[in-house]
Amino acid sequence: MLIYNSLTRKREEFKPHEEGTVKMYTCGPTVYHFAHIGNLRSYLMEDVLERYLRYSGYAVTRVMNITDVGHLTSDADEGEDKMLKGAKREKKTVMEIAKFYTDAFFADCAKLNINTPDIVQPATGCIDDFIRVIEGLIEKGYAYIAGGNVYFDTSKLDKYYVFNDFREEDLEVGVREGVEGDENKKNKADFVLWFTRSKFDDQELKWDSPWGVGYPGWHIECSCISMKYLGEYLDIHCGGIDNAFPHHTNEIAQSEAYVGHEWCPYWFHVHHLNTTSGKMSKSTGEFLTVSLLEEKGYDPLIYRFFCMQSHYRKSLVFSYEGLDNARVAYGKLVNRIAALKNEGEIDEAAAAELRAKFKSALDNDLNTSLAVTAYYDVLKAQTNDKTKLSVLEEFETVLALGLLDAAKKQSEEKVEGDPYILDMIAQRAAAKKAKNYAEADRIRNELAAQGITLIDTPQGTKYTKE
Ligand code: AMP
Ligand code: ZN
């Protein structure tokens, strides 16, 4: 498999440290609020990467942290602790907020068919590990104490800016205007490993440490949690592109200083989902969440399909129009799959041919949009339905679009539906197609008068009866 590696800025053949096994780490969410669908784009693409590695025969162990302490509103050690901000907003404790939004995150993931990593570790559960590694870094001369905090000394490294796209001036980007620089730092790029002097008196979660009562920096969490479960050699590290600097740069600095050799050779970064007006945000504009999409009548898997139709290394603009197009395409695929009969003998040669295109698409830097076109090739192939269904089932273990389930549900409902209502629904669909919306509304109202409510879903129109 060829994969683009942000560290070398090249597509490279993926070769794990130990043949046949992959150790994979993902930066988890900061659980101070719901994830927006941009955050979830990163987790969706990482989920496909994990599923495809497993499909390709690797034994994958995947670890994810949950950031429930230490992430400040600026990624560069400035601003308020995000968790505290969330707790104040909702007048709850930090741990209540963490629990609520961790559950909400995994509920969203489940709706999007995102598998839960093998190990999920909240940062607050590993304070002793952080302290041990920070002590090691001080002993090895890579960290210093200043003004009560412990800092990583970036001048001790041969090379700090490992992701070449990021230069020293970029550090300024992470520092909010009007926030003073930290005078304790020896070098501008140095970062905090352990805070004892929070800029906020009421920091809620604090722990005893050799340097005083305080709390860990955000970056040390990921280095320690990864090493705790996956050892000194990690194969692939994932995250959104904004994490490359300073977060991943700092993770590499700490981890390699600590273990004394290269730590992780492959870095997989997902580019951003933006809105038509720019950056996606939790505080300005429409706060786009999975629940909001559901409220607007979209099945979350339509969003998964929407994401799979573009490459993870291109930024993607979200619009309802784009999502509507995805819904139409998804509905058509479901209809075509629902029409397949589970009959015939699997034609192995035909299946292998159909599989080849899918695999070559994903082997080429996880080209999911091309992999989606492989579904269409299956549907129009000159082979029996049983072969088609079996190949599609295989594809679904990787892209997990929920198409087969939706098709199955549709076939079952069709059989069970009231023929009169189904006929009215078909007439309404035909009227809508002909842009005769008055007629479509008339049919809806006629049914409503009989206590029958129509609901438009990605799998077609459903109904409820009083
Ligand atoms: P956070 O909860 O802020 O730590 O972010 C969780 C994940 O979402 C990280 O991997 C981020 O890099 C990623 N992320 C943040 N914003 C976006 C976006 N607009 N599109 C895609 N991924 C994002
Ligand atoms: Zn991380």
Short mmCIF file of C-alpha atoms and ligand atoms in Angstrom, two decimals:
data_model
loop_
_atom_site.label_atom_id
_atom_site.label_comp_id
_atom_site.label_asym_id
_atom_site.label_seq_id
_atom_site.Cartn_x
_atom_site.Cartn_y
_atom_site.Cartn_z
CA MET A 1 0.00 0.00 0.00
CA LEU A 2 1.26 3.44 -0.94
CA ILE A 3 0.49 6.12 1.56
CA TYR A 4 1.34 9.80 1.65
CA ASN A 5 3.63 10.48 4.57
CA SER A 6 3.54 14.07 5.86
CA LEU A 7 6.96 13.57 7.40
CA THR A 8 8.75 12.92 4.09
CA ARG A 9 6.09 14.67 1.97
CA LYS A 10 6.08 11.68 -0.38
CA ARG A 11 3.88 8.72 -1.14
CA GLU A 12 5.66 5.73 0.31
CA GLU A 13 5.22 1.99 0.52
CA PHE A 14 3.79 1.29 3.97
CA LYS A 15 6.03 -1.12 5.89
CA PRO A 16 5.37 -1.58 9.60
CA HIS A 17 8.16 -2.15 12.11
CA GLU A 18 7.07 -5.76 12.65
CA GLU A 19 5.78 -7.60 9.63
CA GLY A 20 2.03 -8.20 9.67
CA THR A 21 1.19 -6.00 12.64
CA VAL A 22 0.35 -2.31 12.75
CA LYS A 23 0.53 -0.06 15.77
CA MET A 24 -1.67 2.91 15.10
CA TYR A 25 -2.30 6.00 17.21
CA THR A 26 -4.98 8.64 16.79
CA CYS A 27 -5.32 11.94 18.60
CA GLY A 28 -8.70 11.76 20.25
CA PRO A 29 -11.20 14.54 20.84
CA THR A 30 -11.00 17.29 23.40
CA VAL A 31 -14.22 16.54 25.25
CA TYR A 32 -15.40 20.05 26.13
CA HIS A 33 -18.16 20.20 23.54
CA PHE A 34 -19.80 18.12 20.82
CA ALA A 35 -17.55 17.18 17.90
CA HIS A 36 -18.39 19.11 14.75
CA ILE A 37 -18.66 17.25 11.49
CA GLY A 38 -15.20 18.60 10.54
CA ASN A 39 -13.63 16.78 13.50
CA LEU A 40 -15.61 13.74 12.46
CA ARG A 41 -14.27 13.91 8.91
CA SER A 42 -10.83 13.20 10.39
CA TYR A 43 -12.16 10.26 12.41
CA LEU A 44 -14.06 8.91 9.41
CA MET A 45 -11.00 8.84 7.17
CA GLU A 46 -8.87 7.35 9.95
CA ASP A 47 -11.53 4.70 10.42
CA VAL A 48 -11.28 3.76 6.73
CA LEU A 49 -7.50 3.62 7.02
CA GLU A 50 -7.78 1.25 9.98
CA ARG A 51 -10.43 -0.89 8.30
CA TYR A 52 -8.38 -1.09 5.10
CA LEU A 53 -5.24 -2.12 6.94
CA ARG A 54 -7.24 -4.91 8.60
CA TYR A 55 -8.80 -5.87 5.26
CA SER A 56 -5.26 -6.07 3.83
CA GLY A 57 -4.40 -8.67 6.46
CA TYR A 58 -2.61 -6.65 9.14
CA ALA A 59 -3.25 -7.24 12.82
CA VAL A 60 -3.89 -3.65 13.91
CA THR A 61 -3.78 -2.31 17.44
CA ARG A 62 -5.20 1.17 17.57
CA VAL A 63 -4.99 3.53 20.52
CA MET A 64 -6.78 6.83 21.02
CA ASN A 65 -6.53 9.32 23.85
CA ILE A 66 -9.36 11.40 25.21
CA THR A 67 -8.18 14.91 26.02
CA ASP A 68 -9.87 15.77 29.28
CA VAL A 69 -7.14 18.04 30.63
CA GLY A 70 -4.36 20.32 29.38
CA HIS A 71 -5.63 21.52 25.98
CA LEU A 72 -5.66 25.30 26.02
CA THR A 73 -7.74 27.40 23.65
CA SER A 74 -4.58 28.12 21.68
CA ASP A 75 -2.54 25.06 20.73
CA ALA A 76 0.59 26.99 21.74
CA ASP A 77 0.26 26.95 25.55
CA GLU A 78 -1.85 30.09 25.72
CA GLY A 79 -5.39 30.84 26.68
CA GLU A 80 -7.89 29.12 28.89
CA ASP A 81 -8.12 25.35 29.43
CA LYS A 82 -10.78 24.13 27.00
CA MET A 83 -12.28 21.74 29.57
CA LEU A 84 -12.66 24.50 32.13
CA LYS A 85 -14.28 26.68 29.52
CA GLY A 86 -16.81 23.91 28.83
CA ALA A 87 -17.48 23.39 32.54
CA LYS A 88 -18.11 27.11 33.10
CA ARG A 89 -20.38 27.30 30.07
CA GLU A 90 -22.57 24.52 31.42
CA LYS A 91 -22.11 25.14 35.15
CA LYS A 92 -20.88 21.58 35.69
CA THR A 93 -17.65 20.03 36.88
CA VAL A 94 -14.87 19.24 34.41
CA MET A 95 -15.34 15.50 34.96
CA GLU A 96 -19.09 15.76 34.30
CA ILE A 97 -18.38 17.62 31.07
CA ALA A 98 -15.73 15.06 30.08
CA LYS A 99 -18.06 12.11 30.67
CA PHE A 100 -20.96 13.70 28.84
CA TYR A 101 -18.99 14.70 25.73
CA THR A 102 -16.98 11.47 25.60
CA ASP A 103 -20.27 9.55 25.48
CA ALA A 104 -21.63 12.00 22.90
CA PHE A 105 -18.51 11.54 20.75
CA PHE A 106 -18.81 7.76 20.69
CA ALA A 107 -22.56 7.99 20.04
CA ASP A 108 -21.80 10.14 16.97
CA CYS A 109 -19.10 7.69 15.90
CA ALA A 110 -21.53 4.78 16.17
CA LYS A 111 -24.04 6.60 13.96
CA LEU A 112 -21.29 7.15 11.40
CA ASN A 113 -20.12 3.49 11.52
CA ILE A 114 -16.77 4.59 12.98
CA ASN A 115 -15.27 1.71 14.96
CA THR A 116 -14.08 2.37 18.49
CA PRO A 117 -10.28 1.95 18.74
CA ASP A 118 -8.97 -1.08 20.66
CA ILE A 119 -7.80 1.16 23.48
CA VAL A 120 -9.35 4.48 24.46
CA GLN A 121 -7.50 6.26 27.24
CA PRO A 122 -8.57 9.49 28.96
CA ALA A 123 -5.55 11.63 29.81
CA THR A 124 -6.60 12.08 33.44
CA GLY A 125 -6.08 8.33 33.94
CA CYS A 126 -2.36 8.51 33.13
CA ILE A 127 -0.95 11.32 35.29
CA ASP A 128 1.73 9.05 36.81
CA ASP A 129 2.92 8.07 33.33
CA PHE A 130 3.22 11.72 32.31
CA ILE A 131 5.21 12.52 35.45
CA ARG A 132 7.57 9.59 34.85
CA VAL A 133 8.29 10.61 31.25
CA ILE A 134 8.75 14.28 32.20
CA GLU A 135 11.22 13.21 34.91
CA GLY A 136 13.07 11.20 32.25
CA LEU A 137 13.20 14.19 29.94
CA ILE A 138 14.62 16.38 32.72
CA GLU A 139 17.25 13.72 33.53
CA LYS A 140 18.26 13.48 29.88
CA GLY A 141 18.66 17.27 29.71
CA TYR A 142 15.73 17.90 27.36
CA ALA A 143 13.54 19.75 29.84
CA TYR A 144 13.95 22.61 32.31
CA ILE A 145 11.98 24.21 35.11
CA ALA A 146 11.18 27.90 34.89
CA GLY A 147 8.66 30.02 36.76
CA GLY A 148 7.18 26.87 38.35
CA ASN A 149 6.42 25.13 35.03
CA VAL A 150 8.39 22.40 33.25
CA TYR A 151 9.31 23.18 29.63
CA PHE A 152 10.70 21.12 26.77
CA ASP A 153 13.92 22.65 25.45
CA THR A 154 13.64 22.56 21.67
CA SER A 155 17.20 23.90 21.22
CA LYS A 156 18.51 20.49 22.37
CA LEU A 157 17.23 18.82 19.20
CA ASP A 158 19.10 18.56 15.90
CA LYS A 159 15.85 19.24 14.10
CA TYR A 160 12.63 20.51 15.64
CA TYR A 161 10.49 21.52 12.65
CA VAL A 162 10.08 18.03 11.21
CA PHE A 163 7.03 18.82 9.12
CA ASN A 164 8.78 21.03 6.65
CA ASP A 165 5.73 23.05 5.79
CA PHE A 166 5.92 24.67 9.19
CA ARG A 167 8.47 27.33 9.98
CA GLU A 168 9.18 29.20 13.16
CA GLU A 169 6.99 32.14 12.12
CA ASP A 170 4.04 29.75 12.04
CA LEU A 171 4.24 29.48 15.79
CA GLU A 172 2.86 33.01 15.86
CA VAL A 173 -0.30 31.73 14.26
CA GLY A 174 -1.03 29.59 17.27
CA VAL A 175 -0.67 32.49 19.66
CA ARG A 176 -3.75 34.59 19.90
CA GLU A 177 -3.33 38.29 19.39
CA GLY A 178 -3.19 40.19 22.63
CA VAL A 179 -1.94 37.24 24.68
CA GLU A 180 1.51 37.88 26.03
CA GLY A 181 4.32 35.50 25.19
CA ASP A 182 5.62 33.30 28.00
CA GLU A 183 8.74 34.89 29.49
CA ASN A 184 9.85 31.63 31.09
CA LYS A 185 10.60 30.03 27.74
CA LYS A 186 14.26 29.90 26.70
CA ASN A 187 13.33 29.47 23.06
CA LYS A 188 10.21 30.61 21.32
CA ALA A 189 9.30 27.07 20.23
CA ASP A 190 9.68 25.56 23.74
CA PHE A 191 6.46 24.21 25.17
CA VAL A 192 5.02 23.26 28.54
CA LEU A 193 5.21 19.68 29.81
CA TRP A 194 3.79 20.42 33.26
CA PHE A 195 2.01 23.56 34.46
CA THR A 196 1.97 24.61 38.08
CA ARG A 197 1.26 28.24 37.40
CA SER A 198 -1.93 28.30 35.49
CA LYS A 199 -2.99 31.69 34.23
CA PHE A 200 -6.34 30.84 35.80
CA ASP A 201 -6.62 30.54 39.57
CA ASP A 202 -9.55 28.21 39.47
CA GLN A 203 -7.99 25.40 37.40
CA GLU A 204 -10.20 22.57 38.58
CA LEU A 205 -8.14 19.42 38.09
CA LYS A 206 -4.69 19.42 39.70
CA TRP A 207 -2.30 16.70 40.79
CA ASP A 208 0.71 16.50 43.00
CA SER A 209 4.04 16.26 41.17
CA PRO A 210 7.77 16.66 41.91
CA TRP A 211 7.39 20.24 40.58
CA GLY A 212 4.37 21.18 42.64
CA VAL A 213 0.62 20.81 42.31
CA GLY A 214 -0.41 21.25 38.71
CA TYR A 215 -1.50 19.63 35.48
CA PRO A 216 0.09 18.23 32.30
CA GLY A 217 0.49 19.97 28.95
CA TRP A 218 -1.56 18.65 26.06
CA HIS A 219 1.27 17.31 23.89
CA ILE A 220 2.80 15.02 26.54
CA GLU A 221 -0.51 13.14 26.78
CA CYS A 222 -0.27 11.66 23.32
CA SER A 223 3.42 10.72 23.55
CA CYS A 224 2.88 8.93 26.86
CA ILE A 225 -0.41 7.23 26.04
CA SER A 226 1.01 5.96 22.76
CA MET A 227 4.19 4.63 24.38
CA LYS A 228 2.27 3.12 27.31
CA TYR A 229 0.22 0.84 25.07
CA LEU A 230 2.24 0.56 21.87
CA GLY A 231 5.83 0.72 23.08
CA GLU A 232 8.80 2.59 21.68
CA TYR A 233 7.99 1.90 18.01
CA LEU A 234 4.79 3.27 16.62
CA ASP A 235 3.94 2.54 12.96
CA ILE A 236 1.46 5.21 12.01
CA HIS A 237 0.12 8.30 13.72
CA CYS A 238 -3.07 10.05 12.59
CA GLY A 239 -4.79 13.36 13.13
CA GLY A 240 -6.27 16.39 11.42
CA ILE A 241 -3.82 18.55 9.48
CA ASP A 242 -4.01 21.37 12.06
CA ASN A 243 -2.42 18.99 14.56
CA ALA A 244 0.83 18.65 12.56
CA PHE A 245 2.09 21.84 14.14
CA PRO A 246 2.66 22.38 16.97
CA HIS A 247 0.99 19.27 18.46
CA HIS A 248 2.57 16.46 16.43
CA THR A 249 5.86 18.31 16.10
CA ASN A 250 5.99 18.45 19.89
CA GLU A 251 4.95 14.81 20.27
CA ILE A 252 7.87 13.77 18.06
CA ALA A 253 10.28 16.03 19.96
CA GLN A 254 9.31 14.54 23.34
CA SER A 255 9.01 10.92 22.27
CA GLU A 256 12.28 10.77 20.35
CA ALA A 257 14.16 12.62 23.08
CA TYR A 258 12.78 10.07 25.54
CA VAL A 259 13.34 6.83 23.59
CA GLY A 260 16.54 7.97 21.85
CA HIS A 261 15.61 6.79 18.35
CA GLU A 262 13.05 7.39 15.63
CA TRP A 263 9.60 6.91 17.11
CA CYS A 264 7.01 6.94 14.34
CA PRO A 265 7.91 6.83 10.64
CA TYR A 266 4.46 7.42 9.04
CA TRP A 267 2.19 10.43 9.62
CA PHE A 268 -1.31 10.45 8.19
CA HIS A 269 -3.02 13.85 8.19
CA VAL A 270 -6.59 14.51 7.14
CA HIS A 271 -7.27 17.88 5.58
CA HIS A 272 -10.04 20.10 6.80
CA LEU A 273 -13.72 20.25 6.19
CA ASN A 274 -14.67 23.89 5.73
CA THR A 275 -17.95 25.70 5.37
CA THR A 276 -18.79 27.89 2.40
CA SER A 277 -17.86 30.87 4.58
CA GLY A 278 -14.54 29.42 5.79
CA LYS A 279 -13.24 27.58 8.83
CA MET A 280 -15.58 25.29 10.73
CA SER A 281 -16.27 26.46 14.25
CA LYS A 282 -18.07 25.41 17.41
CA SER A 283 -18.73 28.98 18.49
CA THR A 284 -19.53 30.98 15.35
CA GLY A 285 -21.87 30.28 12.47
CA GLU A 286 -23.97 27.13 12.38
CA PHE A 287 -22.52 24.53 14.79
CA LEU A 288 -22.60 21.54 12.49
CA THR A 289 -23.08 18.33 14.44
CA VAL A 290 -24.36 14.87 13.63
CA SER A 291 -27.51 15.63 15.63
CA LEU A 292 -28.15 18.76 13.58
CA LEU A 293 -27.90 16.73 10.36
CA GLU A 294 -30.35 14.22 11.82
CA GLU A 295 -32.74 17.01 12.82
CA LYS A 296 -32.63 18.19 9.24
CA GLY A 297 -33.58 14.71 8.07
CA TYR A 298 -30.21 13.36 6.94
CA ASP A 299 -29.12 9.87 7.91
CA PRO A 300 -25.57 10.27 9.33
CA LEU A 301 -24.35 7.66 6.84
CA ILE A 302 -25.14 10.12 4.04
CA TYR A 303 -22.44 12.29 5.57
CA ARG A 304 -20.05 9.31 5.64
CA PHE A 305 -20.80 8.76 1.94
CA PHE A 306 -20.27 12.49 1.25
CA CYS A 307 -16.82 12.31 2.89
CA MET A 308 -15.82 9.13 1.04
CA GLN A 309 -16.48 10.85 -2.27
CA SER A 310 -13.43 13.06 -1.85
CA HIS A 311 -9.79 12.46 -1.05
CA TYR A 312 -8.64 12.88 2.55
CA ARG A 313 -5.71 15.05 1.45
CA LYS A 314 -7.89 17.71 -0.13
CA SER A 315 -9.86 20.17 1.90
CA LEU A 316 -13.57 19.68 1.47
CA VAL A 317 -16.31 22.29 1.51
CA PHE A 318 -19.49 21.28 3.27
CA SER A 319 -22.81 22.45 1.87
CA TYR A 320 -26.36 21.15 2.19
CA GLU A 321 -26.50 21.09 -1.58
CA GLY A 322 -23.51 18.74 -1.62
CA LEU A 323 -25.14 16.61 1.05
CA ASP A 324 -28.40 16.51 -0.95
CA ASN A 325 -26.49 15.27 -3.99
CA ALA A 326 -24.88 12.60 -1.84
CA ARG A 327 -28.33 11.62 -0.56
CA VAL A 328 -29.69 11.19 -4.08
CA ALA A 329 -26.69 9.11 -5.18
CA TYR A 330 -26.90 7.04 -1.99
CA GLY A 331 -30.63 6.40 -2.48
CA LYS A 332 -30.03 5.23 -6.05
CA LEU A 333 -27.30 2.85 -4.93
CA VAL A 334 -29.60 1.43 -2.26
CA ASN A 335 -32.36 0.90 -4.85
CA ARG A 336 -30.03 -0.90 -7.20
CA ILE A 337 -28.67 -3.10 -4.43
CA ALA A 338 -32.19 -3.85 -3.16
CA ALA A 339 -33.06 -5.12 -6.63
CA LEU A 340 -30.30 -7.78 -6.53
CA LYS A 341 -31.45 -11.34 -5.87
CA ASN A 342 -29.32 -13.51 -3.66
CA GLU A 343 -29.17 -16.20 -6.34
CA GLY A 344 -26.52 -18.13 -8.27
CA GLU A 345 -23.08 -19.43 -7.37
CA ILE A 346 -20.28 -17.00 -6.55
CA ASP A 347 -18.10 -16.59 -9.63
CA GLU A 348 -14.64 -16.34 -8.03
CA ALA A 349 -12.89 -15.07 -11.15
CA ALA A 350 -15.40 -12.26 -11.64
CA ALA A 351 -15.22 -11.40 -7.93
CA ALA A 352 -11.42 -11.17 -8.05
CA GLU A 353 -11.58 -8.82 -11.00
CA LEU A 354 -14.10 -6.54 -9.27
CA ARG A 355 -12.10 -6.59 -6.07
CA ALA A 356 -8.91 -5.59 -7.89
CA LYS A 357 -10.10 -2.08 -8.78
CA PHE A 358 -11.30 -1.44 -5.24
CA LYS A 359 -7.99 -2.55 -3.79
CA SER A 360 -5.86 -0.64 -6.24
CA ALA A 361 -7.84 2.53 -5.44
CA LEU A 362 -7.24 2.17 -1.71
CA ASP A 363 -3.67 0.97 -2.14
CA ASN A 364 -3.03 4.25 -3.89
CA ASP A 365 -3.04 6.58 -0.89
CA LEU A 366 -6.53 5.62 0.24
CA ASN A 367 -8.41 6.92 -2.78
CA THR A 368 -11.89 6.45 -1.37
CA SER A 369 -13.71 8.28 -4.17
CA LEU A 370 -12.32 5.82 -6.70
CA ALA A 371 -13.21 2.99 -4.33
CA VAL A 372 -16.81 4.27 -4.35
CA THR A 373 -16.86 4.05 -8.16
CA ALA A 374 -15.92 0.38 -7.78
CA TYR A 375 -19.43 -0.17 -6.29
CA TYR A 376 -20.96 1.07 -9.56
CA ASP A 377 -18.69 -1.24 -11.54
CA VAL A 378 -19.96 -4.16 -9.50
CA LEU A 379 -23.59 -3.21 -10.12
CA LYS A 380 -23.15 -3.05 -13.86
CA ALA A 381 -20.82 -6.07 -14.17
CA GLN A 382 -21.74 -9.07 -16.32
CA THR A 383 -22.02 -11.53 -13.48
CA ASN A 384 -24.73 -13.00 -11.29
CA ASP A 385 -26.33 -11.19 -8.35
CA LYS A 386 -24.85 -13.47 -5.71
CA THR A 387 -21.33 -12.56 -6.85
CA LYS A 388 -22.23 -8.87 -6.81
CA LEU A 389 -23.68 -9.06 -3.32
CA SER A 390 -20.70 -10.93 -2.00
CA VAL A 391 -18.22 -8.40 -3.45
CA LEU A 392 -20.26 -5.46 -2.17
CA GLU A 393 -20.37 -7.03 1.27
CA GLU A 394 -16.59 -7.20 1.21
CA PHE A 395 -16.28 -3.54 0.15
CA GLU A 396 -18.60 -2.60 2.98
CA THR A 397 -16.21 -4.00 5.58
CA VAL A 398 -13.93 -1.10 4.56
CA LEU A 399 -16.10 1.85 3.51
CA ALA A 400 -18.96 0.87 5.84
CA LEU A 401 -21.55 3.00 4.05
CA GLY A 402 -24.44 0.92 5.37
CA LEU A 403 -25.72 0.34 1.82
CA LEU A 404 -26.49 -3.36 2.20
CA ASP A 405 -28.37 -2.84 5.45
CA ALA A 406 -30.38 -0.01 3.94
CA ALA A 407 -31.18 -2.14 0.88
CA LYS A 408 -32.27 -5.05 3.05
CA LYS A 409 -34.49 -2.79 5.12
CA GLN A 410 -36.00 -1.31 2.00
CA SER A 411 -36.84 -4.74 0.54
CA GLU A 412 -38.44 -5.87 3.80
CA GLU A 413 -40.50 -2.71 4.13
CA LYS A 414 -41.67 -2.92 0.55
CA VAL A 415 -43.11 -6.34 1.16
CA GLU A 416 -44.79 -5.28 4.38
CA GLY A 417 -46.14 -1.90 3.24
CA ASP A 418 -49.80 -1.08 2.63
CA PRO A 419 -50.26 -1.27 -1.18
CA TYR A 420 -52.57 1.80 -1.26
CA ILE A 421 -50.06 3.98 0.62
CA LEU A 422 -47.13 2.64 -1.42
CA ASP A 423 -49.00 3.55 -4.56
CA MET A 424 -49.67 7.08 -3.27
CA ILE A 425 -45.98 7.40 -2.34
CA ALA A 426 -44.98 6.31 -5.85
CA GLN A 427 -47.40 8.84 -7.38
CA ARG A 428 -45.99 11.58 -5.17
CA ALA A 429 -42.42 10.65 -6.12
CA ALA A 430 -43.38 10.83 -9.81
CA ALA A 431 -45.02 14.23 -9.26
CA LYS A 432 -41.89 15.52 -7.51
CA LYS A 433 -39.70 14.21 -10.29
CA ALA A 434 -41.87 16.11 -12.78
CA LYS A 435 -41.45 19.18 -10.51
CA ASN A 436 -45.23 19.18 -9.94
CA TYR A 437 -44.89 20.13 -6.29
CA ALA A 438 -48.54 21.15 -5.95
CA GLU A 439 -49.59 17.59 -6.83
CA ALA A 440 -46.93 16.14 -4.51
CA ASP A 441 -48.27 18.30 -1.65
CA ARG A 442 -51.85 17.36 -2.48
CA ILE A 443 -50.99 13.67 -2.13
CA ARG A 444 -49.17 14.31 1.16
CA ASN A 445 -52.20 16.25 2.48
CA GLU A 446 -54.68 13.63 1.33
CA LEU A 447 -52.74 10.99 3.27
CA ALA A 448 -52.37 13.31 6.27
CA ALA A 449 -56.15 13.68 6.39
CA GLN A 450 -56.29 9.89 6.90
CA GLY A 451 -53.74 10.02 9.71
CA ILE A 452 -50.83 8.90 7.51
CA THR A 453 -47.60 10.90 7.84
CA LEU A 454 -44.89 10.69 5.18
CA ILE A 455 -41.21 10.88 6.16
CA ASP A 456 -38.55 11.37 3.49
CA THR A 457 -35.40 9.38 4.31
CA PRO A 458 -32.25 8.57 2.33
CA GLN A 459 -33.73 5.13 1.69
CA GLY A 460 -36.90 6.61 0.24
CA THR A 461 -40.20 7.79 1.68
CA LYS A 462 -41.47 6.00 4.77
CA TYR A 463 -44.76 6.48 6.57
CA THR A 464 -46.40 6.26 9.95
CA LYS A 465 -50.07 5.57 10.56
CA GLU A 466 -52.04 6.84 13.55
P1 AMP B 1 -10.06 18.47 18.89
O1 AMP B 1 -11.26 17.83 19.53
O2 AMP B 1 -10.16 19.94 18.74
O3 AMP B 1 -8.78 18.05 19.57
O4 AMP B 1 -10.00 17.91 17.40
C1 AMP B 1 -10.26 16.58 17.07
C2 AMP B 1 -9.72 16.24 15.70
O5 AMP B 1 -10.39 16.96 14.67
C3 AMP B 1 -8.23 16.56 15.51
O6 AMP B 1 -7.62 15.47 14.82
C4 AMP B 1 -8.24 17.79 14.64
O7 AMP B 1 -7.06 17.90 13.88
C5 AMP B 1 -9.45 17.52 13.76
N1 AMP B 1 -10.09 18.71 13.15
C6 AMP B 1 -10.32 19.92 13.71
N2 AMP B 1 -10.99 20.73 12.86
C7 AMP B 1 -11.19 20.00 11.72
C8 AMP B 1 -11.85 20.27 10.45
N3 AMP B 1 -12.44 21.44 10.21
N4 AMP B 1 -11.84 19.29 9.53
C9 AMP B 1 -11.26 18.10 9.78
N5 AMP B 1 -10.65 17.78 10.94
C10 AMP B 1 -10.61 18.71 11.91
ZN ZN B 2 -2.36 14.03 20.05
#
